[in-house]
Amino acid sequence: MARQERAEQTRNAILDAAASRFDAVGFLGASLSDILAEAGVTKGALYFHFKSKDELADALINEQFTVWDSLADIENPGLQTVIDLTQNMGHSLRKDVRVRASIRLVIEQGSFVTPAAGAYKQWTDTIHGCLLAAKAAGDVRKDVNAHDLAQYVVASFTGSQLSSQVLTGRTDLHERVTFMWQTILNAVVPPRRLHKFDPAGIPLADAE
């Protein structure tokens, strides 16, 4: 096995172990010794890839943005794109421990040195861009402020996923996010255009 491939496998093992611990007990509860034991690597191997637990947390925070990977393939992003982004994030939260750890770290951003407010800003900025396009296309009412709506979507999704996590272990997250979008769509979309949008979302890979 090539050295580069072994190094990548080690890095992934560390990230998976860190995600498992952060998801289970949070940043403060996860010790480097527990992460090392779960990853099955030496302290030297960990520090080769990550200089500190904070740097490891930062790397995992970036994992949540993998849901954006299909955005580049969407020719005309708009309101449905935002719906699909949040529904795909919900799916990732249920299936991907790295994404779950990423979101927990953002919510607990005061627990470690580097604040994670940038993650909220990246989500808000991305959604804002899609909503501006939707507004220009006439899919969002003219009196709606696209940036305020973007902030509201991020806050609403955050609250929905937290409630779902606490009450059902996120088993009903899709339904909660669907209801969130039914409410938002009825409030911001001109009635004659409501039929264009599916609050349940579609996989981003299938979006046009």
PDB file of C-alpha atoms in Angstrom:
ATOM      1  CA  MET A   1       0.000   0.000   0.000  1.00  0.00           C
ATOM      2  CA  ALA A   2       1.387   3.406  -0.965  1.00  0.00           C
ATOM      3  CA  ARG A   3       2.416   5.763   1.849  1.00  0.00           C
ATOM      4  CA  GLN A   4      -0.084   8.408   0.756  1.00  0.00           C
ATOM      5  CA  GLU A   5      -2.931   5.894   0.794  1.00  0.00           C
ATOM      6  CA  ARG A   6      -1.964   4.699   4.289  1.00  0.00           C
ATOM      7  CA  ALA A   7      -1.842   8.283   5.505  1.00  0.00           C
ATOM      8  CA  GLU A   8      -5.312   8.960   4.093  1.00  0.00           C
ATOM      9  CA  GLN A   9      -6.691   5.821   5.752  1.00  0.00           C
ATOM     10  CA  THR A  10      -5.192   6.897   9.067  1.00  0.00           C
ATOM     11  CA  ARG A  11      -6.646  10.385   8.741  1.00  0.00           C
ATOM     12  CA  ASN A  12     -10.086   8.962   7.984  1.00  0.00           C
ATOM     13  CA  ALA A  13      -9.847   6.557  10.932  1.00  0.00           C
ATOM     14  CA  ILE A  14      -9.048   9.501  13.221  1.00  0.00           C
ATOM     15  CA  LEU A  15     -11.917  11.584  11.833  1.00  0.00           C
ATOM     16  CA  ASP A  16     -14.379   8.702  12.184  1.00  0.00           C
ATOM     17  CA  ALA A  17     -13.303   8.037  15.768  1.00  0.00           C
ATOM     18  CA  ALA A  18     -13.416  11.716  16.678  1.00  0.00           C
ATOM     19  CA  ALA A  19     -16.852  12.055  15.086  1.00  0.00           C
ATOM     20  CA  SER A  20     -18.109   9.081  17.085  1.00  0.00           C
ATOM     21  CA  ARG A  21     -16.860  10.555  20.365  1.00  0.00           C
ATOM     22  CA  PHE A  22     -17.932  14.147  19.663  1.00  0.00           C
ATOM     23  CA  ASP A  23     -21.388  12.961  18.585  1.00  0.00           C
ATOM     24  CA  ALA A  24     -21.742  10.871  21.737  1.00  0.00           C
ATOM     25  CA  VAL A  25     -20.335  13.163  24.425  1.00  0.00           C
ATOM     26  CA  GLY A  26     -19.525  16.539  22.860  1.00  0.00           C
ATOM     27  CA  PHE A  27     -16.215  18.366  22.540  1.00  0.00           C
ATOM     28  CA  LEU A  28     -15.468  18.637  26.250  1.00  0.00           C
ATOM     29  CA  GLY A  29     -16.469  15.052  26.973  1.00  0.00           C
ATOM     30  CA  ALA A  30     -14.299  13.530  24.240  1.00  0.00           C
ATOM     31  CA  SER A  31     -10.696  12.891  25.270  1.00  0.00           C
ATOM     32  CA  LEU A  32      -7.842  12.442  22.844  1.00  0.00           C
ATOM     33  CA  SER A  33      -7.017   9.132  24.511  1.00  0.00           C
ATOM     34  CA  ASP A  34     -10.528   7.839  23.782  1.00  0.00           C
ATOM     35  CA  ILE A  35     -10.268   9.028  20.180  1.00  0.00           C
ATOM     36  CA  LEU A  36      -6.881   7.339  19.792  1.00  0.00           C
ATOM     37  CA  ALA A  37      -8.195   4.082  21.261  1.00  0.00           C
ATOM     38  CA  GLU A  38     -11.237   4.032  18.980  1.00  0.00           C
ATOM     39  CA  ALA A  39      -9.167   4.930  15.912  1.00  0.00           C
ATOM     40  CA  GLY A  40      -6.465   2.384  16.761  1.00  0.00           C
ATOM     41  CA  VAL A  41      -3.643   4.828  16.004  1.00  0.00           C
ATOM     42  CA  THR A  42      -0.739   6.318  17.935  1.00  0.00           C
ATOM     43  CA  LYS A  43      -0.561   9.827  19.351  1.00  0.00           C
ATOM     44  CA  GLY A  44       2.193  10.566  16.846  1.00  0.00           C
ATOM     45  CA  ALA A  45      -0.087   9.572  13.964  1.00  0.00           C
ATOM     46  CA  LEU A  46      -2.826  11.862  15.246  1.00  0.00           C
ATOM     47  CA  TYR A  47      -0.508  14.841  15.617  1.00  0.00           C
ATOM     48  CA  PHE A  48       0.878  14.235  12.143  1.00  0.00           C
ATOM     49  CA  HIS A  49      -2.586  15.042  10.761  1.00  0.00           C
ATOM     50  CA  PHE A  50      -4.054  17.348  13.423  1.00  0.00           C
ATOM     51  CA  LYS A  51      -2.126  19.667  15.732  1.00  0.00           C
ATOM     52  CA  SER A  52      -4.820  19.799  18.403  1.00  0.00           C
ATOM     53  CA  LYS A  53      -8.314  18.669  19.358  1.00  0.00           C
ATOM     54  CA  ASP A  54      -9.547  22.071  18.175  1.00  0.00           C
ATOM     55  CA  GLU A  55      -8.080  21.472  14.716  1.00  0.00           C
ATOM     56  CA  LEU A  56      -9.732  18.054  14.629  1.00  0.00           C
ATOM     57  CA  ALA A  57     -13.056  19.678  15.551  1.00  0.00           C
ATOM     58  CA  ASP A  58     -12.623  22.299  12.818  1.00  0.00           C
ATOM     59  CA  ALA A  59     -12.015  19.560  10.235  1.00  0.00           C
ATOM     60  CA  LEU A  60     -15.226  17.817  11.274  1.00  0.00           C
ATOM     61  CA  ILE A  61     -17.246  21.038  11.213  1.00  0.00           C
ATOM     62  CA  ASN A  62     -16.420  21.306   7.523  1.00  0.00           C
ATOM     63  CA  GLU A  63     -17.942  17.849   6.931  1.00  0.00           C
ATOM     64  CA  GLN A  64     -21.478  19.284   7.070  1.00  0.00           C
ATOM     65  CA  PHE A  65     -20.844  21.158   3.826  1.00  0.00           C
ATOM     66  CA  THR A  66     -20.523  17.928   1.821  1.00  0.00           C
ATOM     67  CA  VAL A  67     -24.282  18.304   1.227  1.00  0.00           C
ATOM     68  CA  TRP A  68     -23.364  21.187  -1.071  1.00  0.00           C
ATOM     69  CA  ASP A  69     -21.358  18.961  -3.429  1.00  0.00           C
ATOM     70  CA  SER A  70     -24.209  18.680  -5.937  1.00  0.00           C
ATOM     71  CA  LEU A  71     -24.870  22.425  -6.027  1.00  0.00           C
ATOM     72  CA  ALA A  72     -22.355  22.945  -8.819  1.00  0.00           C
ATOM     73  CA  ASP A  73     -24.400  20.652 -11.070  1.00  0.00           C
ATOM     74  CA  ILE A  74     -27.634  22.626 -10.628  1.00  0.00           C
ATOM     75  CA  GLU A  75     -28.119  24.955 -13.565  1.00  0.00           C
ATOM     76  CA  ASN A  76     -30.655  27.308 -11.994  1.00  0.00           C
ATOM     77  CA  PRO A  77     -30.542  27.129  -8.191  1.00  0.00           C
ATOM     78  CA  GLY A  78     -33.527  28.658  -6.448  1.00  0.00           C
ATOM     79  CA  LEU A  79     -36.126  28.011  -3.768  1.00  0.00           C
ATOM     80  CA  GLN A  80     -36.438  24.265  -4.421  1.00  0.00           C
ATOM     81  CA  THR A  81     -32.651  24.051  -4.118  1.00  0.00           C
ATOM     82  CA  VAL A  82     -32.851  25.422  -0.580  1.00  0.00           C
ATOM     83  CA  ILE A  83     -35.600  22.938   0.295  1.00  0.00           C
ATOM     84  CA  ASP A  84     -33.489  20.103  -1.074  1.00  0.00           C
ATOM     85  CA  LEU A  85     -30.375  21.299   0.784  1.00  0.00           C
ATOM     86  CA  THR A  86     -32.151  21.185   4.128  1.00  0.00           C
ATOM     87  CA  GLN A  87     -33.821  17.845   3.439  1.00  0.00           C
ATOM     88  CA  ASN A  88     -30.500  16.354   2.312  1.00  0.00           C
ATOM     89  CA  MET A  89     -28.848  17.735   5.447  1.00  0.00           C
ATOM     90  CA  GLY A  90     -31.571  16.028   7.472  1.00  0.00           C
ATOM     91  CA  HIS A  91     -30.827  12.749   5.697  1.00  0.00           C
ATOM     92  CA  SER A  92     -27.103  13.180   6.402  1.00  0.00           C
ATOM     93  CA  LEU A  93     -27.801  13.838  10.076  1.00  0.00           C
ATOM     94  CA  ARG A  94     -29.608  10.525  10.297  1.00  0.00           C
ATOM     95  CA  LYS A  95     -27.026   8.512   8.366  1.00  0.00           C
ATOM     96  CA  ASP A  96     -23.585  10.157   8.739  1.00  0.00           C
ATOM     97  CA  VAL A  97     -21.848  10.354  12.124  1.00  0.00           C
ATOM     98  CA  ARG A  98     -19.392  12.948  10.835  1.00  0.00           C
ATOM     99  CA  VAL A  99     -22.218  15.307   9.919  1.00  0.00           C
ATOM    100  CA  ARG A 100     -23.914  14.702  13.287  1.00  0.00           C
ATOM    101  CA  ALA A 101     -20.666  15.483  15.082  1.00  0.00           C
ATOM    102  CA  SER A 102     -20.190  18.544  12.910  1.00  0.00           C
ATOM    103  CA  ILE A 103     -23.595  19.942  13.841  1.00  0.00           C
ATOM    104  CA  ARG A 104     -23.116  19.201  17.545  1.00  0.00           C
ATOM    105  CA  LEU A 105     -19.769  20.989  17.489  1.00  0.00           C
ATOM    106  CA  VAL A 106     -21.344  24.043  15.858  1.00  0.00           C
ATOM    107  CA  ILE A 107     -24.135  24.134  18.426  1.00  0.00           C
ATOM    108  CA  GLU A 108     -21.567  23.781  21.217  1.00  0.00           C
ATOM    109  CA  GLN A 109     -19.309  26.376  19.596  1.00  0.00           C
ATOM    110  CA  GLY A 110     -18.513  27.964  22.962  1.00  0.00           C
ATOM    111  CA  SER A 111     -16.880  24.744  24.134  1.00  0.00           C
ATOM    112  CA  PHE A 112     -13.639  25.159  22.245  1.00  0.00           C
ATOM    113  CA  VAL A 113     -11.282  27.936  21.291  1.00  0.00           C
ATOM    114  CA  THR A 114     -12.240  28.595  17.689  1.00  0.00           C
ATOM    115  CA  PRO A 115     -15.864  29.805  17.438  1.00  0.00           C
ATOM    116  CA  ALA A 116     -17.970  28.064  14.812  1.00  0.00           C
ATOM    117  CA  ALA A 117     -20.123  31.035  13.868  1.00  0.00           C
ATOM    118  CA  GLY A 118     -18.641  30.835  10.367  1.00  0.00           C
ATOM    119  CA  ALA A 119     -20.636  27.669   9.696  1.00  0.00           C
ATOM    120  CA  TYR A 120     -23.902  29.524  10.267  1.00  0.00           C
ATOM    121  CA  LYS A 121     -22.687  32.332   8.015  1.00  0.00           C
ATOM    122  CA  GLN A 122     -21.758  29.923   5.219  1.00  0.00           C
ATOM    123  CA  TRP A 123     -25.192  28.321   5.348  1.00  0.00           C
ATOM    124  CA  THR A 124     -26.921  31.693   5.471  1.00  0.00           C
ATOM    125  CA  ASP A 125     -24.874  33.051   2.568  1.00  0.00           C
ATOM    126  CA  THR A 126     -25.494  29.993   0.385  1.00  0.00           C
ATOM    127  CA  ILE A 127     -29.229  30.013   1.063  1.00  0.00           C
ATOM    128  CA  HIS A 128     -29.346  33.783   0.573  1.00  0.00           C
ATOM    129  CA  GLY A 129     -27.873  33.414  -2.918  1.00  0.00           C
ATOM    130  CA  CYS A 130     -30.490  30.834  -3.868  1.00  0.00           C
ATOM    131  CA  LEU A 131     -33.294  32.976  -2.472  1.00  0.00           C
ATOM    132  CA  LEU A 132     -32.130  36.042  -4.377  1.00  0.00           C
ATOM    133  CA  ALA A 133     -32.379  33.985  -7.559  1.00  0.00           C
ATOM    134  CA  ALA A 134     -35.823  32.756  -6.513  1.00  0.00           C
ATOM    135  CA  LYS A 135     -36.971  36.300  -5.848  1.00  0.00           C
ATOM    136  CA  ALA A 136     -35.699  37.468  -9.225  1.00  0.00           C
ATOM    137  CA  ALA A 137     -37.652  34.622 -10.850  1.00  0.00           C
ATOM    138  CA  GLY A 138     -40.833  35.687  -9.084  1.00  0.00           C
ATOM    139  CA  ASP A 139     -40.956  32.603  -6.839  1.00  0.00           C
ATOM    140  CA  VAL A 140     -40.638  34.667  -3.655  1.00  0.00           C
ATOM    141  CA  ARG A 141     -42.830  37.672  -2.913  1.00  0.00           C
ATOM    142  CA  LYS A 142     -41.230  41.050  -3.636  1.00  0.00           C
ATOM    143  CA  ASP A 143     -41.811  42.315  -0.095  1.00  0.00           C
ATOM    144  CA  VAL A 144     -39.797  39.446   1.440  1.00  0.00           C
ATOM    145  CA  ASN A 145     -36.222  40.278   2.445  1.00  0.00           C
ATOM    146  CA  ALA A 146     -34.113  37.407   1.072  1.00  0.00           C
ATOM    147  CA  HIS A 147     -31.385  37.714   3.713  1.00  0.00           C
ATOM    148  CA  ASP A 148     -33.858  37.787   6.588  1.00  0.00           C
ATOM    149  CA  LEU A 149     -35.569  34.740   5.107  1.00  0.00           C
ATOM    150  CA  ALA A 150     -32.225  32.929   4.784  1.00  0.00           C
ATOM    151  CA  GLN A 151     -31.498  33.562   8.452  1.00  0.00           C
ATOM    152  CA  TYR A 152     -34.978  32.343   9.368  1.00  0.00           C
ATOM    153  CA  VAL A 153     -34.551  29.134   7.344  1.00  0.00           C
ATOM    154  CA  VAL A 154     -31.245  28.356   9.087  1.00  0.00           C
ATOM    155  CA  ALA A 155     -32.741  29.078  12.519  1.00  0.00           C
ATOM    156  CA  SER A 156     -35.893  27.059  11.775  1.00  0.00           C
ATOM    157  CA  PHE A 157     -33.922  24.061  10.516  1.00  0.00           C
ATOM    158  CA  THR A 158     -31.613  24.209  13.534  1.00  0.00           C
ATOM    159  CA  GLY A 159     -34.572  24.218  15.893  1.00  0.00           C
ATOM    160  CA  SER A 160     -36.360  21.471  13.988  1.00  0.00           C
ATOM    161  CA  GLN A 161     -33.391  19.132  14.013  1.00  0.00           C
ATOM    162  CA  LEU A 162     -32.699  19.761  17.706  1.00  0.00           C
ATOM    163  CA  SER A 163     -36.318  19.066  18.645  1.00  0.00           C
ATOM    164  CA  SER A 164     -36.295  15.949  16.498  1.00  0.00           C
ATOM    165  CA  GLN A 165     -33.043  14.750  18.077  1.00  0.00           C
ATOM    166  CA  VAL A 166     -34.341  15.204  21.622  1.00  0.00           C
ATOM    167  CA  LEU A 167     -37.826  13.774  21.050  1.00  0.00           C
ATOM    168  CA  THR A 168     -37.326  10.960  18.528  1.00  0.00           C
ATOM    169  CA  GLY A 169     -33.609  10.534  17.873  1.00  0.00           C
ATOM    170  CA  ARG A 170     -34.220  12.344  14.559  1.00  0.00           C
ATOM    171  CA  THR A 171     -36.484   9.592  13.216  1.00  0.00           C
ATOM    172  CA  ASP A 172     -39.139  12.198  12.370  1.00  0.00           C
ATOM    173  CA  LEU A 173     -36.747  14.855  11.071  1.00  0.00           C
ATOM    174  CA  HIS A 174     -37.905  14.557   7.473  1.00  0.00           C
ATOM    175  CA  GLU A 175     -41.507  15.142   8.510  1.00  0.00           C
ATOM    176  CA  ARG A 176     -40.563  18.097  10.701  1.00  0.00           C
ATOM    177  CA  VAL A 177     -38.548  19.765   7.937  1.00  0.00           C
ATOM    178  CA  THR A 178     -41.358  19.100   5.463  1.00  0.00           C
ATOM    179  CA  PHE A 179     -43.838  20.842   7.788  1.00  0.00           C
ATOM    180  CA  MET A 180     -41.343  23.685   8.243  1.00  0.00           C
ATOM    181  CA  TRP A 181     -41.277  24.190   4.480  1.00  0.00           C
ATOM    182  CA  GLN A 182     -45.034  23.903   4.073  1.00  0.00           C
ATOM    183  CA  THR A 183     -45.342  26.782   6.547  1.00  0.00           C
ATOM    184  CA  ILE A 184     -42.608  28.892   4.938  1.00  0.00           C
ATOM    185  CA  LEU A 185     -43.826  28.323   1.377  1.00  0.00           C
ATOM    186  CA  ASN A 186     -47.354  29.400   2.251  1.00  0.00           C
ATOM    187  CA  ALA A 187     -45.948  32.576   3.785  1.00  0.00           C
ATOM    188  CA  VAL A 188     -43.451  33.702   1.121  1.00  0.00           C
ATOM    189  CA  VAL A 189     -44.455  32.236  -2.265  1.00  0.00           C
ATOM    190  CA  PRO A 190     -47.102  33.856  -4.474  1.00  0.00           C
ATOM    191  CA  PRO A 191     -50.141  31.513  -4.378  1.00  0.00           C
ATOM    192  CA  ARG A 192     -50.095  30.930  -8.139  1.00  0.00           C
ATOM    193  CA  ARG A 193     -46.551  29.500  -7.860  1.00  0.00           C
ATOM    194  CA  LEU A 194     -46.970  27.223  -4.862  1.00  0.00           C
ATOM    195  CA  HIS A 195     -47.533  24.177  -7.075  1.00  0.00           C
ATOM    196  CA  LYS A 196     -43.922  24.416  -8.316  1.00  0.00           C
ATOM    197  CA  PHE A 197     -42.387  23.395  -4.993  1.00  0.00           C
ATOM    198  CA  ASP A 198     -42.166  20.118  -3.106  1.00  0.00           C
ATOM    199  CA  PRO A 199     -41.636  20.706   0.633  1.00  0.00           C
ATOM    200  CA  ALA A 200     -40.561  17.085   1.029  1.00  0.00           C
ATOM    201  CA  GLY A 201     -37.566  17.788  -1.205  1.00  0.00           C
ATOM    202  CA  ILE A 202     -35.876  15.775  -3.913  1.00  0.00           C
ATOM    203  CA  PRO A 203     -32.329  14.356  -3.872  1.00  0.00           C
ATOM    204  CA  LEU A 204     -29.939  17.056  -5.057  1.00  0.00           C
ATOM    205  CA  ALA A 205     -28.375  14.647  -7.525  1.00  0.00           C
ATOM    206  CA  ASP A 206     -31.748  14.514  -9.281  1.00  0.00           C
ATOM    207  CA  ALA A 207     -32.370  18.269  -9.249  1.00  0.00           C
ATOM    208  CA  GLU A 208     -32.260  20.135 -12.514  1.00  0.00           C
TER     209      GLU A 208
END
